[in-house]
Coordinates of N, CA and C in Angstrom, one line a residue:
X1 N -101.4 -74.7 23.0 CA -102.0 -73.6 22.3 C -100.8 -72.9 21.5
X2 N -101.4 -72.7 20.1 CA -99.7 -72.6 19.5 C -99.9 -70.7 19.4
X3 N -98.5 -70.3 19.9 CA -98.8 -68.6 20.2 C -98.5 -68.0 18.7
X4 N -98.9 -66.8 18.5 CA -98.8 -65.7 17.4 C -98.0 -64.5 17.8
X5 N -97.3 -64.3 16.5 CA -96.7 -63.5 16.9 C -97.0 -62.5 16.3
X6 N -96.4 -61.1 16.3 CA -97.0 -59.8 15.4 C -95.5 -58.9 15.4
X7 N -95.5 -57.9 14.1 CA -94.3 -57.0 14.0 C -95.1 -55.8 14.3
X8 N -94.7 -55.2 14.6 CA -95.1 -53.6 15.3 C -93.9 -52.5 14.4
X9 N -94.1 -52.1 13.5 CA -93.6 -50.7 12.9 C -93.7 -49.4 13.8
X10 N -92.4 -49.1 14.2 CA -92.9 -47.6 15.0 C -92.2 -46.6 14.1
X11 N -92.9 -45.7 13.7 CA -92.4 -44.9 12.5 C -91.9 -43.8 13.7
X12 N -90.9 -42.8 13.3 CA -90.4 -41.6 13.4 C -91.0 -40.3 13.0
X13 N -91.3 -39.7 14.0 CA -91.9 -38.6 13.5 C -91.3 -37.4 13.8
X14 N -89.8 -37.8 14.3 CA -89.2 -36.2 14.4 C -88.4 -36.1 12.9
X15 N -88.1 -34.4 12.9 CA -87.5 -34.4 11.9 C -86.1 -34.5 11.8
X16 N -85.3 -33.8 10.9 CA -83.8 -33.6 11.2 C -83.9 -32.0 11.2
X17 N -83.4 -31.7 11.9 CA -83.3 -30.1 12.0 C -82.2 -29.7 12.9
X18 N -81.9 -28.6 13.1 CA -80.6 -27.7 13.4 C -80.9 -26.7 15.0
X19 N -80.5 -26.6 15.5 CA -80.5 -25.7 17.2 C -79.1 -24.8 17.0
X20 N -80.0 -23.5 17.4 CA -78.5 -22.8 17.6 C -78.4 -21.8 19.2
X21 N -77.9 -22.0 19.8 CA -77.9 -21.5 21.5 C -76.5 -20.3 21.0
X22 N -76.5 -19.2 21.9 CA -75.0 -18.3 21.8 C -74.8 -17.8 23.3
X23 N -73.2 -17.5 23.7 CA -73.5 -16.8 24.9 C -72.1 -16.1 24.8
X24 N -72.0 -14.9 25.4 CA -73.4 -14.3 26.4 C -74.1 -13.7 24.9
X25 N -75.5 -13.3 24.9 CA -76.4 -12.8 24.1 C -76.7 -11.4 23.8
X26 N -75.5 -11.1 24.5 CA -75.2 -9.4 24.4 C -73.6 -9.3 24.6
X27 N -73.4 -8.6 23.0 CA -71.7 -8.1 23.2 C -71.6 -6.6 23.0
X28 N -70.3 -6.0 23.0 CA -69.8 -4.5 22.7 C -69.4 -4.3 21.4
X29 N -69.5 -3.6 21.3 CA -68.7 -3.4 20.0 C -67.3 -3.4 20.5
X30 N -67.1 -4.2 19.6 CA -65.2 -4.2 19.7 C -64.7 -4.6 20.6
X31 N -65.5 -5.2 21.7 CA -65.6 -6.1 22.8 C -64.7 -7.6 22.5
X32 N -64.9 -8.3 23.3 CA -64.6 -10.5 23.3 C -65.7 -10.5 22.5
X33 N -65.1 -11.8 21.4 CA -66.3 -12.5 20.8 C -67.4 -13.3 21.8
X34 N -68.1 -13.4 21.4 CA -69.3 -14.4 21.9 C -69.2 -15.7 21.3
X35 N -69.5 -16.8 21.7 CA -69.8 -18.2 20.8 C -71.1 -19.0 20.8
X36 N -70.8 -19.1 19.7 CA -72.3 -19.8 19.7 C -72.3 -21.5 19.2
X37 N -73.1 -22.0 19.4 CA -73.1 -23.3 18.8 C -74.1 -23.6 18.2
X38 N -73.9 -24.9 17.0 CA -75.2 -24.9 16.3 C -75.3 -26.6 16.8
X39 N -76.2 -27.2 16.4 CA -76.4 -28.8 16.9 C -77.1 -29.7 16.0
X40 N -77.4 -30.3 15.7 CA -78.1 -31.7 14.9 C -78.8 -32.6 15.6
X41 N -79.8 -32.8 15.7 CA -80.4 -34.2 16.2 C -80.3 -34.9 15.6
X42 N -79.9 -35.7 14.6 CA -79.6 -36.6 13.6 C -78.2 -37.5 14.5
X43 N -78.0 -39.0 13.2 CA -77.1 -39.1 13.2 C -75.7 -38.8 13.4
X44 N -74.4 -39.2 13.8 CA -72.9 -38.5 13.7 C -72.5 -39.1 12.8
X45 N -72.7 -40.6 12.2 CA -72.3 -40.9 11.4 C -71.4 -40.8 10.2
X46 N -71.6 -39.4 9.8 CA -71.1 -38.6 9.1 C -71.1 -37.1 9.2
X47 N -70.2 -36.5 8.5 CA -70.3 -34.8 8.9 C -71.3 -33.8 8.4
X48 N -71.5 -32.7 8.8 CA -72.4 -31.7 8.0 C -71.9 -30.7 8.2
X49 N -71.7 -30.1 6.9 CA -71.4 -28.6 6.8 C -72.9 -27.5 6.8
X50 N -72.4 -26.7 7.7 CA -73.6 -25.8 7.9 C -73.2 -24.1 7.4
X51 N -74.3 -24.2 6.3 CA -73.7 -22.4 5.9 C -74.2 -21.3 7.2
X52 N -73.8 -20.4 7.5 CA -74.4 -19.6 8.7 C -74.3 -18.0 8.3
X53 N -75.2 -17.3 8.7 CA -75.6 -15.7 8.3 C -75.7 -15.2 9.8
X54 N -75.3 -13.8 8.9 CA -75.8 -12.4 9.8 C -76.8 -12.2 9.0
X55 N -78.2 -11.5 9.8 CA -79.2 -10.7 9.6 C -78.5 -8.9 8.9
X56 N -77.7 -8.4 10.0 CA -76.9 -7.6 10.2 C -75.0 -7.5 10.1
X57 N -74.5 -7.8 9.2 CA -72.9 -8.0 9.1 C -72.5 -6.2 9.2
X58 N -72.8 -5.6 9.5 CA -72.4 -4.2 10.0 C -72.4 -4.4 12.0
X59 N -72.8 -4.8 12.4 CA -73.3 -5.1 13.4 C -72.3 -6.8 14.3
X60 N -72.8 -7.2 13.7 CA -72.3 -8.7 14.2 C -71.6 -9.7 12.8
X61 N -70.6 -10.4 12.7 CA -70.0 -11.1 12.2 C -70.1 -12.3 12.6
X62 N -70.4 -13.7 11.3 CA -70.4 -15.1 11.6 C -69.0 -15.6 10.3
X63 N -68.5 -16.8 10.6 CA -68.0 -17.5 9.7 C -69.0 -17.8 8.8
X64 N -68.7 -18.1 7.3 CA -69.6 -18.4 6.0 C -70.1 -20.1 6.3
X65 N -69.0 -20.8 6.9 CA -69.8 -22.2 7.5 C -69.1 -22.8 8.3
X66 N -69.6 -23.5 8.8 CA -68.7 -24.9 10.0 C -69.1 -26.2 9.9
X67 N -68.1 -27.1 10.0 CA -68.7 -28.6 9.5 C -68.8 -29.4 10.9
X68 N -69.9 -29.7 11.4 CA -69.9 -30.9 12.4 C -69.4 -32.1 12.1
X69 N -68.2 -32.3 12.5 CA -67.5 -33.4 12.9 C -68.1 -34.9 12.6
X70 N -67.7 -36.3 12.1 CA -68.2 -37.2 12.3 C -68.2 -37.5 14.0
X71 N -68.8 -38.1 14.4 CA -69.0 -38.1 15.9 C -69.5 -37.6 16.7
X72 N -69.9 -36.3 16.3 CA -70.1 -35.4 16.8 C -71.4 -34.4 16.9
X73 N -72.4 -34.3 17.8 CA -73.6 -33.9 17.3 C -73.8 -32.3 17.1
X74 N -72.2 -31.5 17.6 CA -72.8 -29.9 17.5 C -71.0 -29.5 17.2
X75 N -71.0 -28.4 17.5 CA -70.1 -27.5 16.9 C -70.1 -26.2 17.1
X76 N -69.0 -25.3 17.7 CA -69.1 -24.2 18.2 C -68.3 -22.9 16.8
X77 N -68.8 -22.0 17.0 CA -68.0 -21.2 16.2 C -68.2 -19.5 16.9
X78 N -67.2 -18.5 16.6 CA -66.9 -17.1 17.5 C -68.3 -16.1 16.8
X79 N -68.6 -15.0 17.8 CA -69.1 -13.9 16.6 C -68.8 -13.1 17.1
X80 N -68.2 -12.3 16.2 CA -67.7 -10.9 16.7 C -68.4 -9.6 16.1
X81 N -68.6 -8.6 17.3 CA -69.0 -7.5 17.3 C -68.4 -6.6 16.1
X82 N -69.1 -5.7 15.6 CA -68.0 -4.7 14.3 C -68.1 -3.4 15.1
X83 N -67.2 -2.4 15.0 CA -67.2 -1.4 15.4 C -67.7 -0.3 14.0
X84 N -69.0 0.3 14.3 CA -69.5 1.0 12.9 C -69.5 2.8 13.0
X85 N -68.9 3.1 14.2 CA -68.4 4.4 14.3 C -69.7 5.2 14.4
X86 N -70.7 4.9 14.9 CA -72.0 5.5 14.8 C -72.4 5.5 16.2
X87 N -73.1 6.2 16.9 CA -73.9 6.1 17.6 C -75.2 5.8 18.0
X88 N -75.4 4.8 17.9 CA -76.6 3.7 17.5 C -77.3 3.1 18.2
X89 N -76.9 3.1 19.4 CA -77.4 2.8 20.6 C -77.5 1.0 20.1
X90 N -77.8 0.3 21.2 CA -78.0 -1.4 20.9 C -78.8 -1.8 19.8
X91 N -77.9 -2.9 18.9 CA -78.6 -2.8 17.5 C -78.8 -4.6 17.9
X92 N -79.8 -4.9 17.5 CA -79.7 -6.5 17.0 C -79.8 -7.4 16.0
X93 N -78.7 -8.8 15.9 CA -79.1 -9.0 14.7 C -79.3 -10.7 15.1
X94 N -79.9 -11.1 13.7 CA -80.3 -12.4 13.8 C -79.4 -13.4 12.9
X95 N -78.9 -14.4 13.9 CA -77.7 -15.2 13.3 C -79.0 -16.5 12.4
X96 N -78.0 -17.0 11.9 CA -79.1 -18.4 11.2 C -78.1 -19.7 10.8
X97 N -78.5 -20.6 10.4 CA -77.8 -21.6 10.3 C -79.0 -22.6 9.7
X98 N -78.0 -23.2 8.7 CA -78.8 -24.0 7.2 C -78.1 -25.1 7.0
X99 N -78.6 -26.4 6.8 CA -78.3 -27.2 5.9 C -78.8 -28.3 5.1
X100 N -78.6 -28.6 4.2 CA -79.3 -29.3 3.2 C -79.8 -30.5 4.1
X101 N -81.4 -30.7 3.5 CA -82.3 -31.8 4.6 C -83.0 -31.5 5.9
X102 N -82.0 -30.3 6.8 CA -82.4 -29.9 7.8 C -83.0 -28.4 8.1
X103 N -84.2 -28.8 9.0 CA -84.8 -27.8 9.4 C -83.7 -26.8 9.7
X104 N -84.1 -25.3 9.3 CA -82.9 -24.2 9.8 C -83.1 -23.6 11.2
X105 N -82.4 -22.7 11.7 CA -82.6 -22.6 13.1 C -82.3 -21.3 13.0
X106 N -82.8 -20.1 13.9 CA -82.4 -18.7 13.8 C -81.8 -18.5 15.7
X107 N -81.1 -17.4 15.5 CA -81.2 -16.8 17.3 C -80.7 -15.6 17.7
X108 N -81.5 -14.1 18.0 CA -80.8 -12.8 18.2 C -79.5 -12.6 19.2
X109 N -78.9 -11.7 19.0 CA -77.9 -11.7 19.6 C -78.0 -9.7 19.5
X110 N -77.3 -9.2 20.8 CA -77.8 -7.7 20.7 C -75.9 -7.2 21.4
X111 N -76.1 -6.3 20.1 CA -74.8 -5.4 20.2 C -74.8 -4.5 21.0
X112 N -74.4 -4.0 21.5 CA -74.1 -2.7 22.7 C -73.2 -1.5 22.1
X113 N -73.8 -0.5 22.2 CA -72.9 1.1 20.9 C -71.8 1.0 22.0
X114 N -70.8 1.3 21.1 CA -69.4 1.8 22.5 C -68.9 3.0 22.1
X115 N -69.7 3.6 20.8 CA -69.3 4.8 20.2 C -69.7 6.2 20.7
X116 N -69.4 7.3 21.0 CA -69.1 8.5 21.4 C -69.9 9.6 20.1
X117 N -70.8 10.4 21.0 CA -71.0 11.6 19.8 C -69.9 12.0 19.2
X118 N -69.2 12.2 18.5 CA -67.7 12.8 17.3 C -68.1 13.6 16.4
X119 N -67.2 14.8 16.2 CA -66.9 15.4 15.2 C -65.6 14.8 14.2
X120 N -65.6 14.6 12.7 CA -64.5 14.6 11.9 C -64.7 15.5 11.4
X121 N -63.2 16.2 10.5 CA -62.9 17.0 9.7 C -62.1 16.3 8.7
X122 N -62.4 16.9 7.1 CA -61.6 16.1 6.0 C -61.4 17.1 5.3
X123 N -60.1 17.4 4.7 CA -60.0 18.6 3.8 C -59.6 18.2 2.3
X124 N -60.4 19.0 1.3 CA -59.5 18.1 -0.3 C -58.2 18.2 -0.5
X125 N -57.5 19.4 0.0 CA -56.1 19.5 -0.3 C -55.6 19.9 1.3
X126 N -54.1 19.8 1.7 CA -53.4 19.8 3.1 C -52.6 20.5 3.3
X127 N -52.4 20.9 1.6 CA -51.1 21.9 1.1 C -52.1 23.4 0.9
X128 N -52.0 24.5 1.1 CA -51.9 25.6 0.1 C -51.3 27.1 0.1
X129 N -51.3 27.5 -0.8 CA -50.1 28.7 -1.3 C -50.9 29.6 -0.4
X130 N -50.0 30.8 0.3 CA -51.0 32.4 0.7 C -50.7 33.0 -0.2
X131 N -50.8 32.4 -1.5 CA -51.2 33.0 -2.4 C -52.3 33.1 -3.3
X132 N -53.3 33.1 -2.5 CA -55.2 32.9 -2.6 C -55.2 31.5 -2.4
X133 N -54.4 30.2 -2.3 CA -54.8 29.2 -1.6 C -56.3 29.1 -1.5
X134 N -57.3 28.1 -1.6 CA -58.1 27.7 -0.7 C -58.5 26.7 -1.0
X135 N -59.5 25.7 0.1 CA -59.5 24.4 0.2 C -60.9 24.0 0.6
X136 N -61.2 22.8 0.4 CA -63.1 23.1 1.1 C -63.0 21.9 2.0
X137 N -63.4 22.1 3.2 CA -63.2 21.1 4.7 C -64.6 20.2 5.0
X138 N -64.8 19.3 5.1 CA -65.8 18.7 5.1 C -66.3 17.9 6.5
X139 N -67.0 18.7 7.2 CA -67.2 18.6 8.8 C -67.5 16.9 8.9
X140 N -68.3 16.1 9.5 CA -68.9 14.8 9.4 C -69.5 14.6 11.1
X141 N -70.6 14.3 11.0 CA -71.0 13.7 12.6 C -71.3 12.3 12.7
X142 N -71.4 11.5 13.6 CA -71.4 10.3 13.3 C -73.4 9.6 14.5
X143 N -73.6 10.6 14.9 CA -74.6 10.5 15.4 C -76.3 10.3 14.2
X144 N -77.3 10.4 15.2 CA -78.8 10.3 14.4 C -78.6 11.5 13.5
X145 N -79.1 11.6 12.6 CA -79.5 12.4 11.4 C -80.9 13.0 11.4
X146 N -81.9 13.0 12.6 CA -82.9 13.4 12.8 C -83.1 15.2 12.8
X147 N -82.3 15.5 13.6 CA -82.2 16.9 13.4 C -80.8 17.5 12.8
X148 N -81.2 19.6 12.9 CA -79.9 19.9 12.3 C -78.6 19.9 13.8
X149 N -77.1 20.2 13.3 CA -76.4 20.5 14.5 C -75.4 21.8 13.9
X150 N -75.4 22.9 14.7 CA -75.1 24.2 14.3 C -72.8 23.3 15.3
X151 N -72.0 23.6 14.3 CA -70.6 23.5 14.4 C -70.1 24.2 14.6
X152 N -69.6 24.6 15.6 CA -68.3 26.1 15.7 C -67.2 26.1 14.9
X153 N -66.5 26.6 14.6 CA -65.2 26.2 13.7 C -64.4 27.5 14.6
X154 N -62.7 26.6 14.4 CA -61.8 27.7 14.8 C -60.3 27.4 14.0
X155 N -59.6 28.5 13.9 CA -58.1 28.4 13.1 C -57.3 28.5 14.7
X156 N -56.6 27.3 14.2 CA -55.2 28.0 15.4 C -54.6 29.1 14.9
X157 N -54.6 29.7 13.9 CA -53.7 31.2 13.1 C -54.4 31.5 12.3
X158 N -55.5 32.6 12.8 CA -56.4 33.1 11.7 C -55.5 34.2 10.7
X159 N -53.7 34.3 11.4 CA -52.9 35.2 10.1 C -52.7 34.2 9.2
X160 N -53.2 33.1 9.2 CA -52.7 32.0 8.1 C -53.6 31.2 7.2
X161 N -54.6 30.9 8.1 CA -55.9 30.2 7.9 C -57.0 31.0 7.9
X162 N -58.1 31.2 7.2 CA -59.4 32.2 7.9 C -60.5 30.7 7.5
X163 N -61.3 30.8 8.6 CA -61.8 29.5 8.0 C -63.7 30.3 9.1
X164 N -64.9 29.4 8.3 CA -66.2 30.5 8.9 C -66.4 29.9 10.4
X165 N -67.5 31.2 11.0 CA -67.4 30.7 12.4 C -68.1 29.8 12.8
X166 N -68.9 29.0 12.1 CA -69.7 28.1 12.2 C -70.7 27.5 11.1
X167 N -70.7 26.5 10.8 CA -71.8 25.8 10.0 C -73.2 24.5 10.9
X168 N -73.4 24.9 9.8 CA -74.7 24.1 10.4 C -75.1 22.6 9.6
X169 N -74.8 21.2 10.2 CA -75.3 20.2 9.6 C -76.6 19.9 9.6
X170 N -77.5 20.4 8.6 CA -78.6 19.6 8.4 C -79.6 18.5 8.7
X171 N -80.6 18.8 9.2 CA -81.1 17.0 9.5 C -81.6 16.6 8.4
X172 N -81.4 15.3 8.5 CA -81.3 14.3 6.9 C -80.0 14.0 6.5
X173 N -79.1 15.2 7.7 CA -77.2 14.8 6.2 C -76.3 14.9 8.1
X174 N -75.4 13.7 7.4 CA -74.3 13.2 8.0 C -73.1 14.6 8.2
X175 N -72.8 15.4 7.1 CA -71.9 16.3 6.8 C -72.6 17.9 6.2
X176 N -71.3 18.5 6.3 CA -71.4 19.9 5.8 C -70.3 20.1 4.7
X177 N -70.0 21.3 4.5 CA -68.7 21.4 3.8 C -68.5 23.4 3.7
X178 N -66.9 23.3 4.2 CA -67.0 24.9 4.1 C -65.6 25.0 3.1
X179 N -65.1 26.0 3.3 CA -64.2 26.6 2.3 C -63.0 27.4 3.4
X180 N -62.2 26.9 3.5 CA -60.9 27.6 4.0 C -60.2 28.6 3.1
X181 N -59.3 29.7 3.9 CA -59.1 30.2 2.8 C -57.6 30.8 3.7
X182 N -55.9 30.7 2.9 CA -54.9 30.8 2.9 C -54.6 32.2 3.2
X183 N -54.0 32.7 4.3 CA -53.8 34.2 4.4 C -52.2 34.6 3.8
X184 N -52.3 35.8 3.1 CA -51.1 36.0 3.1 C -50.3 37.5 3.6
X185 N -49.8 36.7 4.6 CA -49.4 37.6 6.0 C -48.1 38.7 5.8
X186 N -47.5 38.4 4.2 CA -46.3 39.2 3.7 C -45.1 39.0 4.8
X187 N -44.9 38.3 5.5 CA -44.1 37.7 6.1 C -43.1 36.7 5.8
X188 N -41.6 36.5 6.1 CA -41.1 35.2 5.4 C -41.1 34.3 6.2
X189 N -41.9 33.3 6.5 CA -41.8 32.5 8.1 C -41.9 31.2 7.6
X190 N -41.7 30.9 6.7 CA -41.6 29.2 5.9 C -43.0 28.9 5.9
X191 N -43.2 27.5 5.9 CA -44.4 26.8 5.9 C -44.6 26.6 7.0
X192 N -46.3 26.9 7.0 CA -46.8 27.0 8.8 C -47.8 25.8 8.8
X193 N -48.1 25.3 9.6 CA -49.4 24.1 10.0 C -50.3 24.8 10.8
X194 N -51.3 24.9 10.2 CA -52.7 25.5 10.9 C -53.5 24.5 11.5
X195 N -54.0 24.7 12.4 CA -55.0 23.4 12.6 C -56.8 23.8 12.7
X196 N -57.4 23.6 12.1 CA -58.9 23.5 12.2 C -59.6 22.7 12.9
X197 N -60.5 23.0 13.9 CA -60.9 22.4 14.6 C -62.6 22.8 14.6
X198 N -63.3 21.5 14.6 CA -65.2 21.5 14.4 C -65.1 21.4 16.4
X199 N -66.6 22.0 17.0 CA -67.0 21.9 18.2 C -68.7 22.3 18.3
X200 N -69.0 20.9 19.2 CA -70.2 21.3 19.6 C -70.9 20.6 20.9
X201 N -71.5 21.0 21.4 CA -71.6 20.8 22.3 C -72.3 19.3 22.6
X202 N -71.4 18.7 23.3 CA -71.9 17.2 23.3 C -71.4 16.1 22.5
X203 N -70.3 16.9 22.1 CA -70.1 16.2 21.0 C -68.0 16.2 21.3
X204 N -67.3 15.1 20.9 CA -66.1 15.2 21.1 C -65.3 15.9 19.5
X205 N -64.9 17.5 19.8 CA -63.9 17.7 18.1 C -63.5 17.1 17.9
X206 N -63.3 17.7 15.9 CA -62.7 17.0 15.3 C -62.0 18.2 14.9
X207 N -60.7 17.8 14.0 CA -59.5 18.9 14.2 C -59.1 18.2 12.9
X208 N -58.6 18.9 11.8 CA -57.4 18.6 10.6 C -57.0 20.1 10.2
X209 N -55.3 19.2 10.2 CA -54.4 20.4 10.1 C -53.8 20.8 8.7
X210 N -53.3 22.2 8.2 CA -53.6 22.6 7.1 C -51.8 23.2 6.9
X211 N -51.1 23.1 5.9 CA -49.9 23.7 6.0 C -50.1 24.6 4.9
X212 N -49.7 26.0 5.7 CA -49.6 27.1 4.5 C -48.6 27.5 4.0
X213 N -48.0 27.7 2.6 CA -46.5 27.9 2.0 C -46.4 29.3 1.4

């Protein structure tokens, strides 16, 4: 009996596409990086460069790309936390990873705030005469902007410095701005360094110092 033979075609039905795993999946701000890896099911044959994103680059940082190795089916690369001076409580962002032919791959990763309610103080000028001198100080909070926050203000030498007894930052605004003003005490005592200091409750001062001539 003479036998028959037959070819049998088995087609592929996966695709080529990209995996991306990270650990740990929660970092600090300004903490150890995290790492993450991205992977190929394909070939090693040859290498692949993969472009990679933040959702969030205020938040979390990626390299612009990493090349998988001939040989080699994956590839690890750092992400590091940013420190954004805000009080923001845990933000998340979504990393991603692309490359030409292949399916892309996304995966969240969640920051952790390490920032502190703060007061800053910024003044336009550091110098001025007690000779009507004055200067405008510009409070700053670094918290939500939802409501207002009432600021105490104080001079270390109100015979040198007169500065008001408090301002109020607005909700909707980051800042205020007051007006210092140069005493002149008819005294000869050289140049003095005043210091201004913002306070509120919950909140760590902020202090810039003022020299009067």
């Amino acid at each position: 009996v003479a036998s028959a033979k037959r070819s049998i075609v088995v087609l592929d039905d996966e695709r080529a596409e990209l995996s991306l795993s990270v650990n740990p999946k929660s970092i600090a701000e300004g903490g150890p990086v995290s790492t993450a890896t991205v992977s190929r099911n394909t070939s090693t044959n040859v290498s692949l460069t993969v472009q990679l994103t933040s959702s969030d680059t205020s938040e979390a940082t990626v390299p612009g790309q990493v090349t998988i190795p001939v040989g080699q089916s994956s590839v690890t690369f750092p992400v590091s936390s940013v420190v954004d001076g805000l009080v923001d409580g845990p933000q998340q962002a979504t990393l991603g990873a692309q490359a030409i032919g292949f399916a892309s791959s996304q995966i969240d990763i969640t920051v952790t705030d390490s920032d502190v309610p703060s007061l800053s103080v910024t003044v336009a000028q550091t110098s001025l005469s007690e000779n009507g001198g004055v200067t405008t100080a510009t409070i700053r909070r670094n918290t939500s902007l939802g409501s207002s926050l009432t600021v105490s203000l104080s001079s270390s030498d109100s015979s040198e410095l007169l500065v008001p007894a408090s301002i109020v930052i607005p909700a909707g605004s980051s800042e205020a701005s007051v007006i210092l003003s140069a005493v002149d005490d008819e005294i000869v005592d050289g140049v003095q360094s005043v210091s201004m200091t913002a306070m509120a409750t919950g909140f760590q001062n902020g202090s810039r110092s003022v020299l009067v001539v």
